[in-house]
Amino acid sequence: DFDSARHRPLFGRHVLVTAGPTHEAIDPVRYIANRSSGKQGFAIAAAAAEAGARVTLVAGPVHLPTPPGVERVDVESAREMAEAVESALPAHVAVMVAAVADWRPAAVADRKIKKDGTEPEPLALAENPDILATLAASPRRPGLVIGFAAETNDVIPHAQAKRLRKQVDWIVANDVSGDVMGGDANAVHIVRESGVDSLPRMPKDQVARALVERIADALA
Ligand code: CTP
Ligand code: CA
């Protein structure tokens, strides 16, 4: 009815969100990771659920509570995240906020690596799958695919290049030249084919609501 269209504009939609870092095992006790807190992705999942969507949140290792009404799938590595994303399809919208590790150790030692008094071995790396680009090229591609890009410089040109390279609809470019990683506010530019929508720096939950509003408008 009229009221639900206004207050729950994503009712009947399935929104898939990835969030947080990934951990890439070196041995049973060590891993490679990054500084993502997961806050922005969790805020987007929460805002989409508030807007009435069914939400699947594929979360890397973070210490955050599951937002109300959100179905959460916990993963550790990029390859586990890729599988969980595939399993969550079909979706109307995908918002890939996770800071996926670009590389993983080429081999995982099955026992703790010990010091032996000699020079340490260099750590050989392998490239992880690009979850976003794979999804965008998939026959099961959601109608609206949105990536995030954290950049320290030339934010908009880098985001535009990324949008074209990954064949995604929107890139939300995050200016991380300040102290954004782990902080509570973000300054983002939503880069689309039609142009760039720059939002003022605001708390991450407000960025999430602004993005969800634009997603609802795009689907309407
Ligand atoms: N991404 C992904 N899988 C990867 C790497 C990135 O799904 N293996 C997604 C991120 O979730 C994000 C977008 O791609 O939505 C952009 O991530 P970013 O790290 O900025 O892009 P990269 O292609 O990895 O480029 P860069 O060399 O700048 O890190
Ligand atoms: Ca990357």
mmCIF file of C-alpha atoms and ligand atoms in Angstrom:
data_model
loop_
_atom_site.group_PDB
_atom_site.id
_atom_site.type_symbol
_atom_site.label_atom_id
_atom_site.label_comp_id
_atom_site.label_asym_id
_atom_site.label_seq_id
_atom_site.Cartn_x
_atom_site.Cartn_y
_atom_site.Cartn_z
ATOM 1 C CA ASP A 1 0.000 0.000 0.000
ATOM 2 C CA PHE A 2 0.889 3.684 -0.145
ATOM 3 C CA ASP A 3 2.319 3.763 3.360
ATOM 4 C CA SER A 4 4.611 0.770 2.961
ATOM 5 C CA ALA A 5 5.937 2.091 -0.348
ATOM 6 C CA ARG A 6 6.948 5.271 1.428
ATOM 7 C CA HIS A 7 8.396 3.757 4.600
ATOM 8 C CA ARG A 8 9.639 0.391 3.342
ATOM 9 C CA PRO A 9 10.808 1.254 -0.189
ATOM 10 C CA LEU A 10 12.927 -1.920 -0.455
ATOM 11 C CA PHE A 11 10.119 -4.282 0.591
ATOM 12 C CA GLY A 12 10.254 -7.452 -1.539
ATOM 13 C CA ARG A 13 13.887 -6.876 -2.518
ATOM 14 C CA HIS A 14 16.876 -9.019 -1.610
ATOM 15 C CA VAL A 15 20.000 -6.974 -0.855
ATOM 16 C CA LEU A 16 23.370 -8.699 -0.551
ATOM 17 C CA VAL A 17 26.085 -6.849 1.381
ATOM 18 C CA THR A 18 29.716 -7.810 2.050
ATOM 19 C CA ALA A 19 31.567 -6.145 4.914
ATOM 20 C CA GLY A 20 34.739 -6.214 6.953
ATOM 21 C CA PRO A 21 38.220 -7.441 6.187
ATOM 22 C CA THR A 22 39.245 -10.955 5.209
ATOM 23 C CA HIS A 23 41.860 -13.012 7.016
ATOM 24 C CA GLU A 24 44.247 -15.060 4.890
ATOM 25 C CA ALA A 25 45.925 -17.837 6.823
ATOM 26 C CA ILE A 26 49.709 -18.221 6.890
ATOM 27 C CA ASP A 27 49.659 -21.118 9.372
ATOM 28 C CA PRO A 28 47.184 -22.219 12.082
ATOM 29 C CA VAL A 29 47.986 -19.178 14.263
ATOM 30 C CA ARG A 30 48.867 -16.387 11.811
ATOM 31 C CA TYR A 31 47.142 -14.472 9.046
ATOM 32 C CA ILE A 32 47.313 -11.465 6.699
ATOM 33 C CA ALA A 33 44.567 -8.868 7.170
ATOM 34 C CA ASN A 34 43.766 -5.174 6.808
ATOM 35 C CA ARG A 35 42.345 -2.416 8.983
ATOM 36 C CA SER A 36 38.693 -2.542 7.865
ATOM 37 C CA SER A 37 36.312 -2.262 10.847
ATOM 38 C CA GLY A 38 33.201 -3.428 8.967
ATOM 39 C CA LYS A 39 31.232 -0.445 10.299
ATOM 40 C CA GLN A 40 30.189 1.026 6.941
ATOM 41 C CA GLY A 41 29.030 -2.316 5.531
ATOM 42 C CA PHE A 42 27.096 -3.199 8.690
ATOM 43 C CA ALA A 43 25.445 0.248 8.599
ATOM 44 C CA ILE A 44 24.360 -0.343 4.996
ATOM 45 C CA ALA A 45 22.933 -3.759 5.877
ATOM 46 C CA ALA A 46 21.039 -2.161 8.789
ATOM 47 C CA ALA A 47 19.683 0.678 6.620
ATOM 48 C CA ALA A 48 18.548 -1.739 3.885
ATOM 49 C CA ALA A 49 16.722 -3.881 6.479
ATOM 50 C CA GLU A 50 15.082 -0.747 7.931
ATOM 51 C CA ALA A 51 13.930 0.068 4.403
ATOM 52 C CA GLY A 52 12.149 -3.295 4.274
ATOM 53 C CA ALA A 53 14.625 -5.405 2.269
ATOM 54 C CA ARG A 54 15.566 -8.971 2.978
ATOM 55 C CA VAL A 55 19.279 -8.575 3.681
ATOM 56 C CA THR A 56 22.103 -11.110 3.524
ATOM 57 C CA LEU A 57 25.275 -9.774 5.148
ATOM 58 C CA VAL A 58 28.431 -11.728 4.328
ATOM 59 C CA ALA A 59 30.812 -10.608 7.055
ATOM 60 C CA GLY A 60 34.539 -11.051 7.411
ATOM 61 C CA PRO A 61 36.015 -11.304 10.924
ATOM 62 C CA VAL A 62 34.749 -8.246 12.841
ATOM 63 C CA HIS A 63 33.506 -7.542 16.347
ATOM 64 C CA LEU A 64 30.121 -6.010 15.550
ATOM 65 C CA PRO A 65 26.583 -7.037 16.494
ATOM 66 C CA THR A 66 24.277 -8.293 13.731
ATOM 67 C CA PRO A 67 21.807 -5.514 12.802
ATOM 68 C CA PRO A 68 18.130 -6.319 13.479
ATOM 69 C CA GLY A 69 16.406 -8.264 10.712
ATOM 70 C CA VAL A 70 19.656 -9.091 8.889
ATOM 71 C CA GLU A 71 20.733 -12.607 7.955
ATOM 72 C CA ARG A 72 24.476 -12.838 8.630
ATOM 73 C CA VAL A 73 26.955 -15.309 7.135
ATOM 74 C CA ASP A 74 30.391 -15.210 8.788
ATOM 75 C CA VAL A 75 33.487 -15.967 6.725
ATOM 76 C CA GLU A 76 37.237 -15.676 7.208
ATOM 77 C CA SER A 77 39.005 -15.651 3.847
ATOM 78 C CA ALA A 78 38.361 -14.076 0.436
ATOM 79 C CA ARG A 79 37.704 -17.481 -1.087
ATOM 80 C CA GLU A 80 35.106 -18.256 1.607
ATOM 81 C CA MET A 81 33.546 -14.840 0.981
ATOM 82 C CA ALA A 82 33.344 -15.569 -2.760
ATOM 83 C CA GLU A 83 31.521 -18.841 -2.048
ATOM 84 C CA ALA A 84 29.109 -17.235 0.414
ATOM 85 C CA VAL A 85 28.269 -14.491 -2.106
ATOM 86 C CA GLU A 86 27.552 -17.080 -4.790
ATOM 87 C CA SER A 87 25.357 -19.069 -2.359
ATOM 88 C CA ALA A 88 23.332 -15.974 -1.446
ATOM 89 C CA LEU A 89 22.201 -15.342 -5.044
ATOM 90 C CA PRO A 90 19.839 -14.370 -6.530
ATOM 91 C CA ALA A 91 19.696 -10.797 -5.265
ATOM 92 C CA HIS A 92 18.225 -7.576 -6.649
ATOM 93 C CA VAL A 93 21.110 -5.475 -5.342
ATOM 94 C CA ALA A 94 24.692 -6.235 -4.266
ATOM 95 C CA VAL A 95 26.709 -3.739 -2.221
ATOM 96 C CA MET A 96 30.264 -4.981 -1.856
ATOM 97 C CA VAL A 97 31.791 -3.019 0.980
ATOM 98 C CA ALA A 98 34.269 -5.641 2.176
ATOM 99 C CA ALA A 99 37.967 -4.819 2.134
ATOM 100 C CA VAL A 100 38.897 -8.106 0.488
ATOM 101 C CA ALA A 101 42.568 -9.030 0.842
ATOM 102 C CA ASP A 102 44.072 -8.768 -2.633
ATOM 103 C CA TRP A 103 46.564 -11.566 -1.928
ATOM 104 C CA ARG A 104 46.784 -14.679 0.231
ATOM 105 C CA PRO A 105 49.767 -16.828 1.159
ATOM 106 C CA ALA A 106 50.313 -19.204 -1.758
ATOM 107 C CA ALA A 107 50.420 -22.145 0.645
ATOM 108 C CA VAL A 108 49.082 -22.531 4.187
ATOM 109 C CA ALA A 109 51.416 -24.372 6.554
ATOM 110 C CA ASP A 110 49.492 -27.070 8.415
ATOM 111 C CA ARG A 111 51.636 -26.578 11.531
ATOM 112 C CA LYS A 112 52.851 -23.420 13.249
ATOM 113 C CA ILE A 113 55.962 -22.164 11.475
ATOM 114 C CA LYS A 114 58.868 -22.162 13.998
ATOM 115 C CA LYS A 115 61.942 -19.987 14.250
ATOM 116 C CA ASP A 116 65.003 -22.062 13.538
ATOM 117 C CA GLY A 117 67.798 -19.534 13.913
ATOM 118 C CA THR A 118 68.217 -18.981 10.173
ATOM 119 C CA GLU A 119 66.898 -16.267 7.827
ATOM 120 C CA PRO A 120 63.078 -16.410 7.500
ATOM 121 C CA GLU A 121 61.644 -17.704 4.230
ATOM 122 C CA PRO A 122 60.025 -15.023 2.054
ATOM 123 C CA LEU A 123 56.232 -15.325 2.046
ATOM 124 C CA ALA A 124 54.972 -16.342 -1.416
ATOM 125 C CA LEU A 125 51.597 -14.799 -2.316
ATOM 126 C CA ALA A 126 48.774 -15.699 -4.699
ATOM 127 C CA GLU A 127 46.105 -13.260 -5.953
ATOM 128 C CA ASN A 128 42.592 -13.679 -4.547
ATOM 129 C CA PRO A 129 39.542 -13.857 -6.809
ATOM 130 C CA ASP A 130 37.863 -10.484 -7.461
ATOM 131 C CA ILE A 131 34.455 -11.160 -5.913
ATOM 132 C CA LEU A 132 32.877 -7.965 -7.249
ATOM 133 C CA ALA A 133 34.125 -8.316 -10.832
ATOM 134 C CA THR A 134 33.130 -11.997 -10.878
ATOM 135 C CA LEU A 135 29.625 -11.121 -9.674
ATOM 136 C CA ALA A 136 29.284 -8.314 -12.233
ATOM 137 C CA ALA A 137 30.221 -10.712 -15.074
ATOM 138 C CA SER A 138 28.033 -13.539 -13.781
ATOM 139 C CA PRO A 139 24.854 -14.755 -15.534
ATOM 140 C CA ARG A 140 23.226 -14.321 -12.108
ATOM 141 C CA ARG A 141 24.310 -10.680 -11.871
ATOM 142 C CA PRO A 142 22.042 -8.637 -9.578
ATOM 143 C CA GLY A 143 20.270 -5.782 -11.397
ATOM 144 C CA LEU A 144 22.209 -3.192 -9.410
ATOM 145 C CA VAL A 145 25.841 -3.916 -8.509
ATOM 146 C CA ILE A 146 27.658 -1.426 -6.286
ATOM 147 C CA GLY A 147 31.329 -1.500 -5.317
ATOM 148 C CA PHE A 148 33.254 0.525 -2.797
ATOM 149 C CA ALA A 149 36.707 1.965 -3.339
ATOM 150 C CA ALA A 150 38.918 3.391 -0.644
ATOM 151 C CA GLU A 151 41.355 5.829 -2.208
ATOM 152 C CA THR A 152 43.923 8.228 -0.765
ATOM 153 C CA ASN A 153 44.403 10.408 -3.870
ATOM 154 C CA ASP A 154 42.747 11.197 -7.223
ATOM 155 C CA VAL A 155 39.637 9.685 -5.646
ATOM 156 C CA ILE A 156 37.109 10.274 -8.437
ATOM 157 C CA PRO A 157 39.307 9.351 -11.448
ATOM 158 C CA HIS A 158 40.405 6.140 -9.695
ATOM 159 C CA ALA A 159 36.786 5.311 -8.892
ATOM 160 C CA GLN A 160 35.660 5.982 -12.457
ATOM 161 C CA ALA A 161 38.378 3.693 -13.804
ATOM 162 C CA LYS A 162 37.396 1.000 -11.288
ATOM 163 C CA ARG A 163 33.717 1.261 -12.262
ATOM 164 C CA LEU A 164 34.545 0.639 -15.902
ATOM 165 C CA ARG A 165 37.139 -2.070 -15.226
ATOM 166 C CA LYS A 166 34.819 -4.082 -12.981
ATOM 167 C CA GLN A 167 31.690 -3.376 -15.075
ATOM 168 C CA VAL A 168 29.680 -2.299 -12.045
ATOM 169 C CA ASP A 169 26.824 0.203 -11.900
ATOM 170 C CA TRP A 170 28.064 2.420 -9.102
ATOM 171 C CA ILE A 171 31.309 2.860 -7.215
ATOM 172 C CA VAL A 172 31.068 4.516 -3.830
ATOM 173 C CA ALA A 173 34.440 6.180 -3.528
ATOM 174 C CA ASN A 174 35.643 6.684 -0.035
ATOM 175 C CA ASP A 175 38.260 9.351 0.615
ATOM 176 C CA VAL A 176 40.567 7.716 3.179
ATOM 177 C CA SER A 177 43.245 10.416 3.183
ATOM 178 C CA GLY A 178 42.072 11.363 6.724
ATOM 179 C CA ASP A 179 41.398 8.930 9.594
ATOM 180 C CA VAL A 180 38.419 7.059 8.142
ATOM 181 C CA MET A 181 39.537 3.460 8.643
ATOM 182 C CA GLY A 182 37.804 2.386 11.854
ATOM 183 C CA GLY A 183 36.330 5.854 12.399
ATOM 184 C CA ASP A 184 32.648 6.758 12.513
ATOM 185 C CA ALA A 185 32.372 9.203 9.615
ATOM 186 C CA ASN A 186 32.928 8.964 5.858
ATOM 187 C CA ALA A 187 33.122 11.380 2.934
ATOM 188 C CA VAL A 188 31.926 9.543 -0.167
ATOM 189 C CA HIS A 189 31.384 10.221 -3.849
ATOM 190 C CA ILE A 190 28.819 8.013 -5.602
ATOM 191 C CA VAL A 191 30.238 7.516 -9.092
ATOM 192 C CA ARG A 192 27.727 6.415 -11.750
ATOM 193 C CA GLU A 193 27.638 6.442 -15.519
ATOM 194 C CA SER A 194 25.542 9.635 -15.393
ATOM 195 C CA GLY A 195 27.886 11.531 -13.074
ATOM 196 C CA VAL A 196 29.192 11.944 -9.562
ATOM 197 C CA ASP A 197 27.093 12.592 -6.479
ATOM 198 C CA SER A 198 29.399 13.923 -3.721
ATOM 199 C CA LEU A 199 28.084 13.750 -0.167
ATOM 200 C CA PRO A 200 29.488 15.856 2.680
ATOM 201 C CA ARG A 201 31.433 14.051 5.422
ATOM 202 C CA MET A 202 28.844 12.467 7.725
ATOM 203 C CA PRO A 203 28.465 9.571 10.163
ATOM 204 C CA LYS A 204 28.598 6.115 8.547
ATOM 205 C CA ASP A 205 24.960 5.348 9.414
ATOM 206 C CA GLN A 206 23.894 8.514 7.569
ATOM 207 C CA VAL A 207 26.032 7.586 4.575
ATOM 208 C CA ALA A 208 24.242 4.214 4.667
ATOM 209 C CA ARG A 209 20.766 5.807 4.716
ATOM 210 C CA ALA A 210 21.688 8.189 1.885
ATOM 211 C CA LEU A 211 22.930 5.287 -0.228
ATOM 212 C CA VAL A 212 19.856 3.146 0.518
ATOM 213 C CA GLU A 213 17.622 6.075 -0.501
ATOM 214 C CA ARG A 214 19.400 6.245 -3.850
ATOM 215 C CA ILE A 215 19.174 2.469 -4.275
ATOM 216 C CA ALA A 216 15.408 2.620 -3.662
ATOM 217 C CA ASP A 217 15.063 5.460 -6.191
ATOM 218 C CA ALA A 218 17.056 3.503 -8.779
ATOM 219 C CA LEU A 219 14.848 0.424 -8.355
ATOM 220 C CA ALA A 220 11.557 2.358 -8.309
HETATM 221 N N1 CTP B 1 36.769 -6.435 -4.264
HETATM 222 C C1 CTP B 1 36.338 -7.746 -4.339
HETATM 223 N N2 CTP B 1 37.253 -8.767 -4.405
HETATM 224 C C2 CTP B 1 38.571 -8.498 -4.386
HETATM 225 C C3 CTP B 1 39.029 -7.150 -4.310
HETATM 226 C C4 CTP B 1 38.097 -6.143 -4.247
HETATM 227 O O1 CTP B 1 35.130 -7.992 -4.364
HETATM 228 N N3 CTP B 1 39.435 -9.509 -4.462
HETATM 229 C C5 CTP B 1 35.757 -5.358 -4.239
HETATM 230 C C6 CTP B 1 35.674 -4.596 -2.937
HETATM 231 O O2 CTP B 1 34.739 -5.180 -2.056
HETATM 232 C C7 CTP B 1 35.212 -3.231 -3.412
HETATM 233 C C8 CTP B 1 35.807 -3.105 -4.807
HETATM 234 O O3 CTP B 1 36.102 -4.435 -5.228
HETATM 235 O O4 CTP B 1 33.812 -3.179 -3.552
HETATM 236 C C9 CTP B 1 37.020 -2.264 -4.928
HETATM 237 O O5 CTP B 1 38.019 -2.751 -4.074
HETATM 238 P P1 CTP B 1 39.474 -2.137 -4.192
HETATM 239 O O6 CTP B 1 40.374 -2.812 -3.207
HETATM 240 O O7 CTP B 1 39.338 -0.654 -4.136
HETATM 241 O O8 CTP B 1 39.832 -2.532 -5.696
HETATM 242 P P2 CTP B 1 40.993 -3.385 -6.303
HETATM 243 O O9 CTP B 1 40.492 -3.849 -7.627
HETATM 244 O O10 CTP B 1 41.461 -4.443 -5.359
HETATM 245 O O11 CTP B 1 42.119 -2.309 -6.584
HETATM 246 P P3 CTP B 1 43.335 -1.737 -5.653
HETATM 247 O O12 CTP B 1 44.573 -2.155 -6.348
HETATM 248 O O13 CTP B 1 43.109 -0.237 -5.654
HETATM 249 O O14 CTP B 1 43.213 -2.326 -4.263
HETATM 250 CA CA CA B 2 42.178 -4.079 -3.213
#
